[in-house]
PDB file of C-alpha atoms and ligand atoms in Angstrom:
ATOM      1  CA  MET Y  19     271.602  67.770 270.897  1.00 52.00           C
ATOM      2  CA  LYS Y  20     268.783  70.136 270.199  1.00 79.00           C
ATOM      3  CA  THR Y  21     269.476  73.332 268.567  1.00 90.00           C
ATOM      4  CA  LEU Y  22     266.979  75.911 269.329  1.00 94.00           C
ATOM      5  CA  LYS Y  23     266.273  78.953 266.944  1.00 96.00           C
ATOM      6  CA  ILE Y  24     264.670  82.147 268.310  1.00 98.00           C
ATOM      7  CA  LYS Y  25     263.594  84.708 265.844  1.00 98.00           C
ATOM      8  CA  VAL Y  26     262.495  88.059 267.325  1.00 98.00           C
ATOM      9  CA  PRO Y  27     261.140  90.975 265.138  1.00 98.00           C
ATOM     10  CA  ALA Y  28     262.289  94.574 264.921  1.00 98.00           C
ATOM     11  CA  THR Y  29     260.209  97.292 266.565  1.00 98.00           C
ATOM     12  CA  SER Y  30     259.348 100.632 266.269  1.00 98.00           C
ATOM     13  CA  ALA Y  31     258.727 102.355 269.559  1.00 98.00           C
ATOM     14  CA  ASN Y  32     256.782 105.861 270.226  1.00 98.00           C
ATOM     15  CA  LEU Y  33     255.198 106.499 266.658  1.00 98.00           C
ATOM     16  CA  GLY Y  34     255.205 110.161 267.370  1.00 97.00           C
ATOM     17  CA  ALA Y  35     252.930 111.098 270.420  1.00 98.00           C
ATOM     18  CA  GLY Y  36     253.067 107.634 272.033  1.00 98.00           C
ATOM     19  CA  PHE Y  37     256.509 108.469 273.731  1.00 98.00           C
ATOM     20  CA  ASP Y  38     257.330 105.318 275.919  1.00 97.00           C
ATOM     21  CA  THR Y  39     254.057 103.946 275.253  1.00 98.00           C
ATOM     22  CA  LEU Y  40     253.289 102.687 271.759  1.00 98.00           C
ATOM     23  CA  GLY Y  41     255.421  99.860 269.871  1.00 98.00           C
ATOM     24  CA  LEU Y  42     254.827  98.424 266.508  1.00 98.00           C
ATOM     25  CA  ALA Y  43     256.489  94.907 265.471  1.00 98.00           C
ATOM     26  CA  LEU Y  44     257.732  94.827 261.831  1.00 98.00           C
ATOM     27  CA  ASN Y  45     259.100  92.000 259.621  1.00 98.00           C
ATOM     28  CA  LEU Y  46     262.457  92.235 259.907  1.00 98.00           C
ATOM     29  CA  TYR Y  47     264.157  89.694 262.255  1.00 98.00           C
ATOM     30  CA  ASN Y  48     266.957  89.012 264.282  1.00 98.00           C
ATOM     31  CA  GLU Y  49     267.773  85.159 264.787  1.00 98.00           C
ATOM     32  CA  PHE Y  50     269.376  83.550 267.755  1.00 98.00           C
ATOM     33  CA  ILE Y  51     270.396  79.727 267.071  1.00 97.00           C
ATOM     34  CA  ILE Y  52     271.690  78.366 270.323  1.00 96.00           C
ATOM     35  CA  GLU Y  53     273.171  74.918 271.260  1.00 94.00           C
ATOM     36  CA  GLU Y  54     274.033  73.579 274.560  1.00 89.00           C
ATOM     37  CA  SER Y  55     277.604  74.002 275.581  1.00 91.00           C
ATOM     38  CA  ASP Y  56     279.793  73.856 278.635  1.00 90.00           C
ATOM     39  CA  ASN Y  57     281.645  77.159 277.458  1.00 92.00           C
ATOM     40  CA  ILE Y  58     280.329  80.589 275.927  1.00 94.00           C
ATOM     41  CA  GLU Y  59     280.965  80.752 272.155  1.00 95.00           C
ATOM     42  CA  ILE Y  60     279.380  83.621 270.119  1.00 96.00           C
ATOM     43  CA  GLN Y  61     279.338  83.919 266.362  1.00 96.00           C
ATOM     44  CA  THR Y  62     277.712  87.375 264.993  1.00 96.00           C
ATOM     45  CA  ILE Y  63     276.685  87.446 261.227  1.00 96.00           C
ATOM     46  CA  PRO Y  64     277.648  90.101 260.154  1.00 95.00           C
ATOM     47  CA  GLN Y  65     280.651  90.316 262.406  1.00 92.00           C
ATOM     48  CA  PHE Y  66     280.180  92.541 265.381  1.00 90.00           C
ATOM     49  CA  PRO Y  67     283.517  91.984 267.537  1.00 90.00           C
ATOM     50  CA  GLU Y  68     281.794  93.589 270.379  1.00 89.00           C
ATOM     51  CA  PHE Y  69     278.953  91.267 270.603  1.00 93.00           C
ATOM     52  CA  GLU Y  70     281.250  88.387 270.467  1.00 93.00           C
ATOM     53  CA  ASN Y  71     282.877  89.285 273.912  1.00 92.00           C
ATOM     54  CA  PRO Y  72     280.686  87.233 276.174  1.00 91.00           C
ATOM     55  CA  GLU Y  73     280.948  89.951 278.761  1.00 91.00           C
ATOM     56  CA  LYS Y  74     279.193  92.446 276.670  1.00 93.00           C
ATOM     57  CA  ASN Y  75     277.080  90.232 274.736  1.00 96.00           C
ATOM     58  CA  LEU Y  76     273.423  91.178 275.932  1.00 97.00           C
ATOM     59  CA  PHE Y  77     271.655  87.919 274.859  1.00 97.00           C
ATOM     60  CA  ILE Y  78     274.068  85.987 276.813  1.00 97.00           C
ATOM     61  CA  LYS Y  79     273.796  88.463 279.859  1.00 97.00           C
ATOM     62  CA  VAL Y  80     270.223  88.132 279.794  1.00 97.00           C
ATOM     63  CA  LEU Y  81     270.245  84.095 279.349  1.00 96.00           C
ATOM     64  CA  LYS Y  82     272.489  83.868 282.195  1.00 95.00           C
ATOM     65  CA  THR Y  83     270.394  86.394 284.497  1.00 97.00           C
ATOM     66  CA  THR Y  84     267.383  84.228 283.369  1.00 97.00           C
ATOM     67  CA  CYS Y  85     268.829  80.838 284.417  1.00 95.00           C
ATOM     68  CA  GLU Y  86     269.746  82.184 287.789  1.00 95.00           C
ATOM     69  CA  TYR Y  87     266.167  83.654 288.306  1.00 96.00           C
ATOM     70  CA  LEU Y  88     264.989  80.210 287.743  1.00 95.00           C
ATOM     71  CA  GLY Y  89     267.334  78.817 290.323  1.00 93.00           C
ATOM     72  CA  ASN Y  90     269.950  77.219 287.985  1.00 90.00           C
ATOM     73  CA  LYS Y  91     273.649  78.015 287.289  1.00 89.00           C
ATOM     74  CA  PHE Y  92     274.494  78.971 283.700  1.00 90.00           C
ATOM     75  CA  HIS Y  93     277.221  76.819 282.212  1.00 89.00           C
ATOM     76  CA  GLY Y  94     277.503  78.186 278.814  1.00 91.00           C
ATOM     77  CA  ALA Y  95     275.905  78.141 275.336  1.00 93.00           C
ATOM     78  CA  LYS Y  96     277.058  78.192 271.659  1.00 95.00           C
ATOM     79  CA  VAL Y  97     275.119  80.905 270.141  1.00 97.00           C
ATOM     80  CA  LYS Y  98     275.056  82.268 266.376  1.00 97.00           C
ATOM     81  CA  GLN Y  99     273.396  85.597 266.093  1.00 97.00           C
ATOM     82  CA  ILE Y 100     272.358  86.813 262.715  1.00 98.00           C
ATOM     83  CA  ILE Y 101     271.669  90.283 262.844  1.00 97.00           C
ATOM     84  CA  ASN Y 102     269.446  91.763 260.266  1.00 98.00           C
ATOM     85  CA  ILE Y 103     268.164  94.837 262.364  1.00 97.00           C
ATOM     86  CA  PRO Y 104     270.566  97.769 262.231  1.00 96.00           C
ATOM     87  CA  VAL Y 105     272.131  98.480 265.623  1.00 95.00           C
ATOM     88  CA  SER Y 106     271.344 101.482 267.670  1.00 93.00           C
ATOM     89  CA  ARG Y 107     269.139 103.073 265.115  1.00 95.00           C
ATOM     90  CA  GLY Y 108     265.618 102.859 267.137  1.00 96.00           C
ATOM     91  CA  LEU Y 109     264.519  99.659 265.737  1.00 98.00           C
ATOM     92  CA  GLY Y 110     264.778  97.668 268.982  1.00 97.00           C
ATOM     93  CA  SER Y 111     267.978  95.445 268.237  1.00 96.00           C
ATOM     94  CA  SER Y 112     268.412  95.305 271.876  1.00 96.00           C
ATOM     95  CA  ALA Y 113     264.981  94.215 272.867  1.00 97.00           C
ATOM     96  CA  THR Y 114     265.606  91.211 270.489  1.00 98.00           C
ATOM     97  CA  ALA Y 115     268.382  90.156 272.395  1.00 98.00           C
ATOM     98  CA  ILE Y 116     266.366  90.579 275.771  1.00 98.00           C
ATOM     99  CA  VAL Y 117     263.308  88.885 274.491  1.00 98.00           C
ATOM    100  CA  ALA Y 118     265.644  86.012 272.999  1.00 98.00           C
ATOM    101  CA  GLY Y 119     267.691  85.604 276.200  1.00 98.00           C
ATOM    102  CA  ILE Y 120     264.442  85.113 278.370  1.00 98.00           C
ATOM    103  CA  LEU Y 121     262.752  82.820 276.266  1.00 97.00           C
ATOM    104  CA  ALA Y 122     265.993  80.565 275.653  1.00 96.00           C
ATOM    105  CA  GLY Y 123     266.329  80.524 279.445  1.00 96.00           C
ATOM    106  CA  PHE Y 124     262.773  79.675 280.137  1.00 96.00           C
ATOM    107  CA  TYR Y 125     262.941  77.127 277.266  1.00 94.00           C
ATOM    108  CA  ALA Y 126     265.992  75.481 278.869  1.00 90.00           C
ATOM    109  CA  ASN Y 127     264.016  75.049 281.713  1.00 88.00           C
ATOM    110  CA  LYS Y 128     260.873  73.605 280.003  1.00 89.00           C
ATOM    111  CA  LYS Y 129     258.798  76.715 280.843  1.00 91.00           C
ATOM    112  CA  GLN Y 130     257.417  79.650 279.461  1.00 93.00           C
ATOM    113  CA  PRO Y 131     257.470  83.026 281.385  1.00 97.00           C
ATOM    114  CA  THR Y 132     254.397  84.747 282.760  1.00 97.00           C
ATOM    115  CA  ASP Y 133     254.100  88.397 282.129  1.00 97.00           C
ATOM    116  CA  GLU Y 134     255.329  89.134 285.758  1.00 97.00           C
ATOM    117  CA  GLU Y 135     258.348  86.894 285.231  1.00 97.00           C
ATOM    118  CA  PHE Y 136     259.130  88.247 281.899  1.00 98.00           C
ATOM    119  CA  PHE Y 137     259.250  91.887 282.952  1.00 97.00           C
ATOM    120  CA  GLU Y 138     260.858  91.486 286.368  1.00 97.00           C
ATOM    121  CA  ILE Y 139     264.241  90.125 284.099  1.00 98.00           C
ATOM    122  CA  ALA Y 140     263.363  92.312 281.178  1.00 98.00           C
ATOM    123  CA  TYR Y 141     263.517  95.627 283.181  1.00 97.00           C
ATOM    124  CA  LYS Y 142     266.902  94.785 284.579  1.00 97.00           C
ATOM    125  CA  PHE Y 143     268.287  95.576 281.015  1.00 97.00           C
ATOM    126  CA  GLU Y 144     265.630  97.910 279.588  1.00 93.00           C
ATOM    127  CA  PRO Y 145     262.946  99.869 281.654  1.00 91.00           C
ATOM    128  CA  HIS Y 146     260.846 100.558 278.750  1.00 89.00           C
ATOM    129  CA  PRO Y 147     257.903  98.092 277.525  1.00 95.00           C
ATOM    130  CA  ASP Y 148     257.261  99.817 274.326  1.00 96.00           C
ATOM    131  CA  ASN Y 149     260.051  97.866 272.100  1.00 97.00           C
ATOM    132  CA  LEU Y 150     259.928  94.610 274.552  1.00 98.00           C
ATOM    133  CA  LEU Y 151     256.440  93.879 274.310  1.00 98.00           C
ATOM    134  CA  PRO Y 152     255.785  94.219 270.288  1.00 98.00           C
ATOM    135  CA  ALA Y 153     259.112  92.243 270.228  1.00 98.00           C
ATOM    136  CA  TRP Y 154     257.843  89.443 272.538  1.00 98.00           C
ATOM    137  CA  LYS Y 155     254.053  89.323 271.599  1.00 98.00           C
ATOM    138  CA  GLY Y 156     254.023  91.107 267.740  1.00 98.00           C
ATOM    139  CA  GLY Y 157     251.461  93.774 266.522  1.00 98.00           C
ATOM    140  CA  LEU Y 158     251.127  97.105 267.789  1.00 98.00           C
ATOM    141  CA  ILE Y 159     250.865  97.495 271.266  1.00 98.00           C
ATOM    142  CA  THR Y 160     250.363 100.203 273.914  1.00 98.00           C
ATOM    143  CA  ALA Y 161     251.687  99.496 277.358  1.00 97.00           C
ATOM    144  CA  CYS Y 162     251.984 101.373 280.748  1.00 97.00           C
ATOM    145  CA  ILE Y 163     253.572 100.562 284.359  1.00 97.00           C
ATOM    146  CA  GLU Y 164     251.612 101.205 287.430  1.00 96.00           C
ATOM    147  CA  ASN Y 165     252.970 100.368 290.825  1.00 95.00           C
ATOM    148  CA  GLY Y 166     255.624  98.232 288.866  1.00 94.00           C
ATOM    149  CA  LYS Y 167     253.363  96.284 287.107  1.00 95.00           C
ATOM    150  CA  THR Y 168     252.918  96.517 283.542  1.00 97.00           C
ATOM    151  CA  TYR Y 169     249.579  96.643 281.634  1.00 98.00           C
ATOM    152  CA  TYR Y 170     249.189  96.479 278.009  1.00 98.00           C
ATOM    153  CA  SER Y 171     246.783  95.945 275.124  1.00 98.00           C
ATOM    154  CA  LYS Y 172     247.275  94.750 271.508  1.00 97.00           C
ATOM    155  CA  ILE Y 173     245.488  97.512 268.917  1.00 95.00           C
ATOM    156  CA  PRO Y 174     244.197  96.183 265.636  1.00 93.00           C
ATOM    157  CA  PHE Y 175     246.711  97.629 262.920  1.00 96.00           C
ATOM    158  CA  PRO Y 176     245.213  97.829 259.463  1.00 96.00           C
ATOM    159  CA  LYS Y 177     247.152  95.179 256.875  1.00 93.00           C
ATOM    160  CA  GLU Y 178     246.884  98.030 254.251  1.00 96.00           C
ATOM    161  CA  LEU Y 179     249.307 100.281 256.039  1.00 98.00           C
ATOM    162  CA  LYS Y 180     253.066  99.533 255.562  1.00 98.00           C
ATOM    163  CA  ALA Y 181     256.195 101.175 257.281  1.00 98.00           C
ATOM    164  CA  VAL Y 182     258.652 102.945 255.095  1.00 98.00           C
ATOM    165  CA  VAL Y 183     261.717 103.231 257.435  1.00 98.00           C
ATOM    166  CA  VAL Y 184     264.863 105.383 256.692  1.00 98.00           C
ATOM    167  CA  ILE Y 185     268.113 104.277 258.024  1.00 98.00           C
ATOM    168  CA  PRO Y 186     270.753 106.840 258.342  1.00 98.00           C
ATOM    169  CA  ASP Y 187     274.298 105.864 258.224  1.00 95.00           C
ATOM    170  CA  PHE Y 188     274.777 106.750 261.843  1.00 93.00           C
ATOM    171  CA  GLU Y 189     273.948 105.042 265.241  1.00 91.00           C
ATOM    172  CA  LEU Y 190     272.385 106.817 268.100  1.00 92.00           C
ATOM    173  CA  SER Y 191     272.360 105.197 271.695  1.00 91.00           C
ATOM    174  CA  THR Y 192     268.994 105.342 273.579  1.00 91.00           C
ATOM    175  CA  GLU Y 193     271.166 106.550 276.370  1.00 93.00           C
ATOM    176  CA  LYS Y 194     272.239 109.617 274.369  1.00 95.00           C
ATOM    177  CA  ALA Y 195     268.789 110.269 272.863  1.00 95.00           C
ATOM    178  CA  ARG Y 196     267.052 110.316 276.470  1.00 94.00           C
ATOM    179  CA  SER Y 197     269.993 112.523 277.932  1.00 96.00           C
ATOM    180  CA  VAL Y 198     268.760 115.433 275.817  1.00 97.00           C
ATOM    181  CA  LEU Y 199     265.085 115.202 277.035  1.00 97.00           C
ATOM    182  CA  PRO Y 200     264.091 117.617 279.911  1.00 97.00           C
ATOM    183  CA  GLU Y 201     262.984 116.557 283.349  1.00 95.00           C
ATOM    184  CA  ASN Y 202     259.812 118.400 283.418  1.00 97.00           C
ATOM    185  CA  ILE Y 203     257.506 119.436 280.368  1.00 96.00           C
ATOM    186  CA  PRO Y 204     254.651 122.173 280.136  1.00 97.00           C
ATOM    187  CA  LEU Y 205     251.090 121.073 280.977  1.00 98.00           C
ATOM    188  CA  LYS Y 206     250.230 122.006 277.345  1.00 98.00           C
ATOM    189  CA  ASP Y 207     252.761 119.625 275.974  1.00 98.00           C
ATOM    190  CA  ALA Y 208     251.479 116.836 278.057  1.00 98.00           C
ATOM    191  CA  ILE Y 209     247.817 117.778 276.657  1.00 98.00           C
ATOM    192  CA  TYR Y 210     249.152 117.847 273.036  1.00 98.00           C
ATOM    193  CA  ASN Y 211     250.507 114.422 273.245  1.00 98.00           C
ATOM    194  CA  VAL Y 212     247.551 112.851 275.059  1.00 98.00           C
ATOM    195  CA  GLN Y 213     245.312 114.401 272.262  1.00 98.00           C
ATOM    196  CA  ARG Y 214     247.260 113.177 269.433  1.00 98.00           C
ATOM    197  CA  VAL Y 215     248.141 109.471 270.851  1.00 98.00           C
ATOM    198  CA  SER Y 216     244.309 109.155 271.393  1.00 98.00           C
ATOM    199  CA  LEU Y 217     243.782 110.353 267.950  1.00 98.00           C
ATOM    200  CA  PHE Y 218     246.137 107.735 266.318  1.00 98.00           C
ATOM    201  CA  ILE Y 219     244.653 104.939 268.074  1.00 98.00           C
ATOM    202  CA  SER Y 220     241.089 106.017 266.808  1.00 97.00           C
ATOM    203  CA  ALA Y 221     242.304 106.733 263.302  1.00 98.00           C
ATOM    204  CA  LEU Y 222     243.719 103.336 262.874  1.00 97.00           C
ATOM    205  CA  ILE Y 223     240.682 101.414 264.497  1.00 96.00           C
ATOM    206  CA  ASN Y 224     238.382 103.653 261.967  1.00 97.00           C
ATOM    207  CA  LYS Y 225     240.806 103.676 259.209  1.00 97.00           C
ATOM    208  CA  GLU Y 226     240.632 107.588 259.224  1.00 98.00           C
ATOM    209  CA  TYR Y 227     244.135 107.661 257.546  1.00 98.00           C
ATOM    210  CA  ASN Y 228     243.943 111.435 256.708  1.00 98.00           C
ATOM    211  CA  LEU Y 229     244.058 112.103 260.513  1.00 98.00           C
ATOM    212  CA  LEU Y 230     247.604 110.313 261.061  1.00 98.00           C
ATOM    213  CA  LYS Y 231     249.740 113.282 259.887  1.00 98.00           C
ATOM    214  CA  ILE Y 232     248.655 115.255 262.782  1.00 98.00           C
ATOM    215  CA  ALA Y 233     248.453 112.098 265.436  1.00 98.00           C
ATOM    216  CA  MET Y 234     251.746 111.279 264.880  1.00 98.00           C
ATOM    217  CA  ASN Y 235     253.207 114.778 265.964  1.00 98.00           C
ATOM    218  CA  ASP Y 236     254.778 114.981 269.246  1.00 98.00           C
ATOM    219  CA  LYS Y 237     256.188 117.491 271.833  1.00 98.00           C
ATOM    220  CA  LEU Y 238     257.523 115.348 274.481  1.00 98.00           C
ATOM    221  CA  HIS Y 239     260.746 113.957 272.997  1.00 98.00           C
ATOM    222  CA  GLN Y 240     261.077 114.921 269.162  1.00 98.00           C
ATOM    223  CA  PRO Y 241     261.471 118.545 269.464  1.00 98.00           C
ATOM    224  CA  TYR Y 242     264.588 117.618 271.558  1.00 98.00           C
ATOM    225  CA  ARG Y 243     265.792 114.873 269.868  1.00 97.00           C
ATOM    226  CA  LYS Y 244     265.986 116.359 266.494  1.00 96.00           C
ATOM    227  CA  GLN Y 245     269.161 118.131 267.254  1.00 96.00           C
ATOM    228  CA  LEU Y 246     270.742 114.753 266.714  1.00 97.00           C
ATOM    229  CA  ILE Y 247     269.204 114.015 263.544  1.00 97.00           C
ATOM    230  CA  PRO Y 248     270.638 116.383 260.821  1.00 96.00           C
ATOM    231  CA  ASN Y 249     267.565 117.360 258.601  1.00 97.00           C
ATOM    232  CA  PHE Y 250     265.168 116.040 260.665  1.00 98.00           C
ATOM    233  CA  ASP Y 251     262.363 118.313 259.656  1.00 97.00           C
ATOM    234  CA  LYS Y 252     262.901 117.881 256.120  1.00 98.00           C
ATOM    235  CA  VAL Y 253     262.711 114.012 256.334  1.00 98.00           C
ATOM    236  CA  ILE Y 254     259.462 114.526 257.701  1.00 98.00           C
ATOM    237  CA  GLU Y 255     258.384 117.070 255.361  1.00 98.00           C
ATOM    238  CA  TYR Y 256     259.635 115.421 252.201  1.00 98.00           C
ATOM    239  CA  ALA Y 257     258.082 111.965 253.367  1.00 98.00           C
ATOM    240  CA  LEU Y 258     254.764 113.624 253.657  1.00 98.00           C
ATOM    241  CA  ASN Y 259     254.922 115.669 250.338  1.00 98.00           C
ATOM    242  CA  ALA Y 260     255.912 112.080 248.594  1.00 98.00           C
ATOM    243  CA  GLY Y 261     252.437 110.827 250.040  1.00 98.00           C
ATOM    244  CA  ALA Y 262     253.138 109.489 253.927  1.00 98.00           C
ATOM    245  CA  LEU Y 263     250.170 109.376 255.763  1.00 98.00           C
ATOM    246  CA  GLY Y 264     252.167 110.197 259.034  1.00 98.00           C
ATOM    247  CA  VAL Y 265     255.892 110.168 260.166  1.00 98.00           C
ATOM    248  CA  SER Y 266     258.081 110.003 263.274  1.00 98.00           C
ATOM    249  CA  LEU Y 267     261.193 109.179 264.972  1.00 98.00           C
ATOM    250  CA  SER Y 268     261.529 105.442 265.293  1.00 98.00           C
ATOM    251  CA  GLY Y 269     261.852 104.949 268.904  1.00 97.00           C
ATOM    252  CA  ALA Y 270     264.942 106.729 269.997  1.00 96.00           C
ATOM    253  CA  GLY Y 271     266.298 107.233 266.563  1.00 92.00           C
ATOM    254  CA  SER Y 272     267.954 107.424 264.314  1.00 94.00           C
ATOM    255  CA  CYS Y 273     265.524 105.945 261.871  1.00 98.00           C
ATOM    256  CA  ILE Y 274     262.718 107.591 260.751  1.00 98.00           C
ATOM    257  CA  ILE Y 275     259.257 105.881 260.278  1.00 98.00           C
ATOM    258  CA  ALA Y 276     256.340 106.686 257.556  1.00 98.00           C
ATOM    259  CA  LEU Y 277     253.279 105.040 257.629  1.00 98.00           C
ATOM    260  CA  ALA Y 278     251.782 104.866 254.137  1.00 98.00           C
ATOM    261  CA  LYS Y 279     249.125 102.906 251.717  1.00 98.00           C
ATOM    262  CA  GLU Y 280     250.960 103.677 248.432  1.00 97.00           C
ATOM    263  CA  ASN Y 281     253.934 105.633 247.206  1.00 98.00           C
ATOM    264  CA  PHE Y 282     256.289 103.584 249.273  1.00 98.00           C
ATOM    265  CA  ASN Y 283     259.448 103.885 246.888  1.00 98.00           C
ATOM    266  CA  LYS Y 284     258.651 107.533 246.496  1.00 98.00           C
ATOM    267  CA  ILE Y 285     258.595 108.115 250.156  1.00 98.00           C
ATOM    268  CA  GLY Y 286     261.538 106.143 251.063  1.00 98.00           C
ATOM    269  CA  SER Y 287     263.774 107.716 248.111  1.00 98.00           C
ATOM    270  CA  ALA Y 288     262.459 111.262 249.426  1.00 98.00           C
ATOM    271  CA  MET Y 289     263.558 110.548 253.042  1.00 98.00           C
ATOM    272  CA  VAL Y 290     266.917 109.507 251.808  1.00 98.00           C
ATOM    273  CA  LYS Y 291     267.294 112.510 249.673  1.00 98.00           C
ATOM    274  CA  ALA Y 292     266.961 114.479 252.903  1.00 98.00           C
ATOM    275  CA  PHE Y 293     269.767 112.948 254.733  1.00 98.00           C
ATOM    276  CA  ASN Y 294     271.985 113.001 251.500  1.00 97.00           C
ATOM    277  CA  GLU Y 295     271.349 116.702 251.689  1.00 97.00           C
ATOM    278  CA  LYS Y 296     273.403 116.838 254.792  1.00 96.00           C
ATOM    279  CA  SER Y 297     276.005 114.381 253.372  1.00 96.00           C
ATOM    280  CA  ILE Y 298     274.622 111.539 255.395  1.00 97.00           C
ATOM    281  CA  ASN Y 299     274.300 108.160 253.624  1.00 97.00           C
ATOM    282  CA  ALA Y 300     270.747 106.381 254.098  1.00 98.00           C
ATOM    283  CA  GLU Y 301     268.645 103.451 252.943  1.00 98.00           C
ATOM    284  CA  TYR Y 302     265.335 102.712 253.239  1.00 98.00           C
ATOM    285  CA  LYS Y 303     263.112  99.436 253.946  1.00 98.00           C
ATOM    286  CA  LEU Y 304     259.589  98.703 253.136  1.00 98.00           C
ATOM    287  CA  LEU Y 305     258.433  96.676 256.027  1.00 98.00           C
ATOM    288  CA  GLU Y 306     255.165  95.280 257.253  1.00 98.00           C
ATOM    289  CA  ILE Y 307     253.526  94.787 260.495  1.00 97.00           C
ATOM    290  CA  GLU Y 308     254.687  91.275 262.379  1.00 97.00           C
ATOM    291  CA  GLU Y 309     251.705  90.103 264.173  1.00 97.00           C
ATOM    292  CA  LYS Y 310     253.081  87.005 265.572  1.00 96.00           C
ATOM    293  CA  GLY Y 311     255.978  88.191 267.695  1.00 97.00           C
ATOM    294  CA  SER Y 312     258.739  85.887 268.539  1.00 98.00           C
ATOM    295  CA  GLU Y 313     259.123  82.471 267.503  1.00 97.00           C
ATOM    296  CA  ILE Y 314     260.847  79.438 268.929  1.00 95.00           C
ATOM    297  CA  LEU Y 315     261.971  76.582 266.545  1.00 93.00           C
ATOM    298  CA  VAL Y 316     263.474  73.639 267.658  1.00 89.00           C
ATOM    299  CA  ASP Y 317     265.633  71.487 265.516  1.00 81.00           C
TER     300      ASP Y 317
HETATM  301  N1  HSE Z   3     260.560 104.892 274.324  1.00 86.73           N
HETATM  302  C1  HSE Z   3     261.887 104.777 274.121  1.00 86.73           C
HETATM  303  C2  HSE Z   3     262.720 106.040 273.846  1.00 86.73           C
HETATM  304  C3  HSE Z   3     262.402 103.635 273.578  1.00 86.73           C
HETATM  305  O1  HSE Z   3     262.167 106.632 272.989  1.00 86.73           O
HETATM  306  O2  HSE Z   3     263.582 106.430 274.428  1.00 86.73           O
HETATM  307  C4  HSE Z   3     263.831 103.391 273.271  1.00 86.73           C
HETATM  308  O3  HSE Z   3     263.805 102.267 274.379  1.00 86.73           O
END
């Protein structure tokens, strides 16, 4: 019997002004090791009892939906999930389960998903492409949806930039982080973000890193979400003072991502210190961009 291993990278969405638009794949991975079975058996490492419940396991739900989408009955699967990406922290852990479920379902049917097929299934579980796309394809991706169709493009990301990600010791669900956002925003705030996200992309392409500090500012989501992240402004300030080029909330939070060319440990320690000041434990990881995206390995 064949064992399938699907490796899916972490992702950091938004990157400041690119709310629901930009996403960056990072070299930290969740792995899904799957064997055929007539029952559902789930093991998680480290152990997450909730994820071992087949009714609640996102990977199993997506795999089942994918099999049914392809016209097959889902009989079961034996799955080992190696969870390296912190859960509910804005690093795309749910997206890894969605991408892996779709890829596993298509693989079982000896097919590969087209973009249309991928999004038709994926959006049933998560309606934003900014984590899904880099988790699937790798790299830095900009995406939009028009009349139900997803359009996207990969942006060259300079190898010399790395991500220092601070992971505070508290979860924040995307649902909660979206519930604090207003229905409408002023035109000047929309203009503010359009200007900055354009600047961000251009600054990366031209290696004008001095622009990233301004280009990663945002008025669409961070000003509302920061009430959920103690000492948010200080985390940003300390990271910039320690040499970060630009800093933003990672996805819906609670992680914060700093892009930098040097001083990585100084930046990470400074961000941890800012959380510690509010009695919140935190750690940081130095990550690099993952260009390949998801990988399917067969034993
Ligand atoms: N762009 C999304 C958000 C990412 O910030 O809410 C999480 O799905």
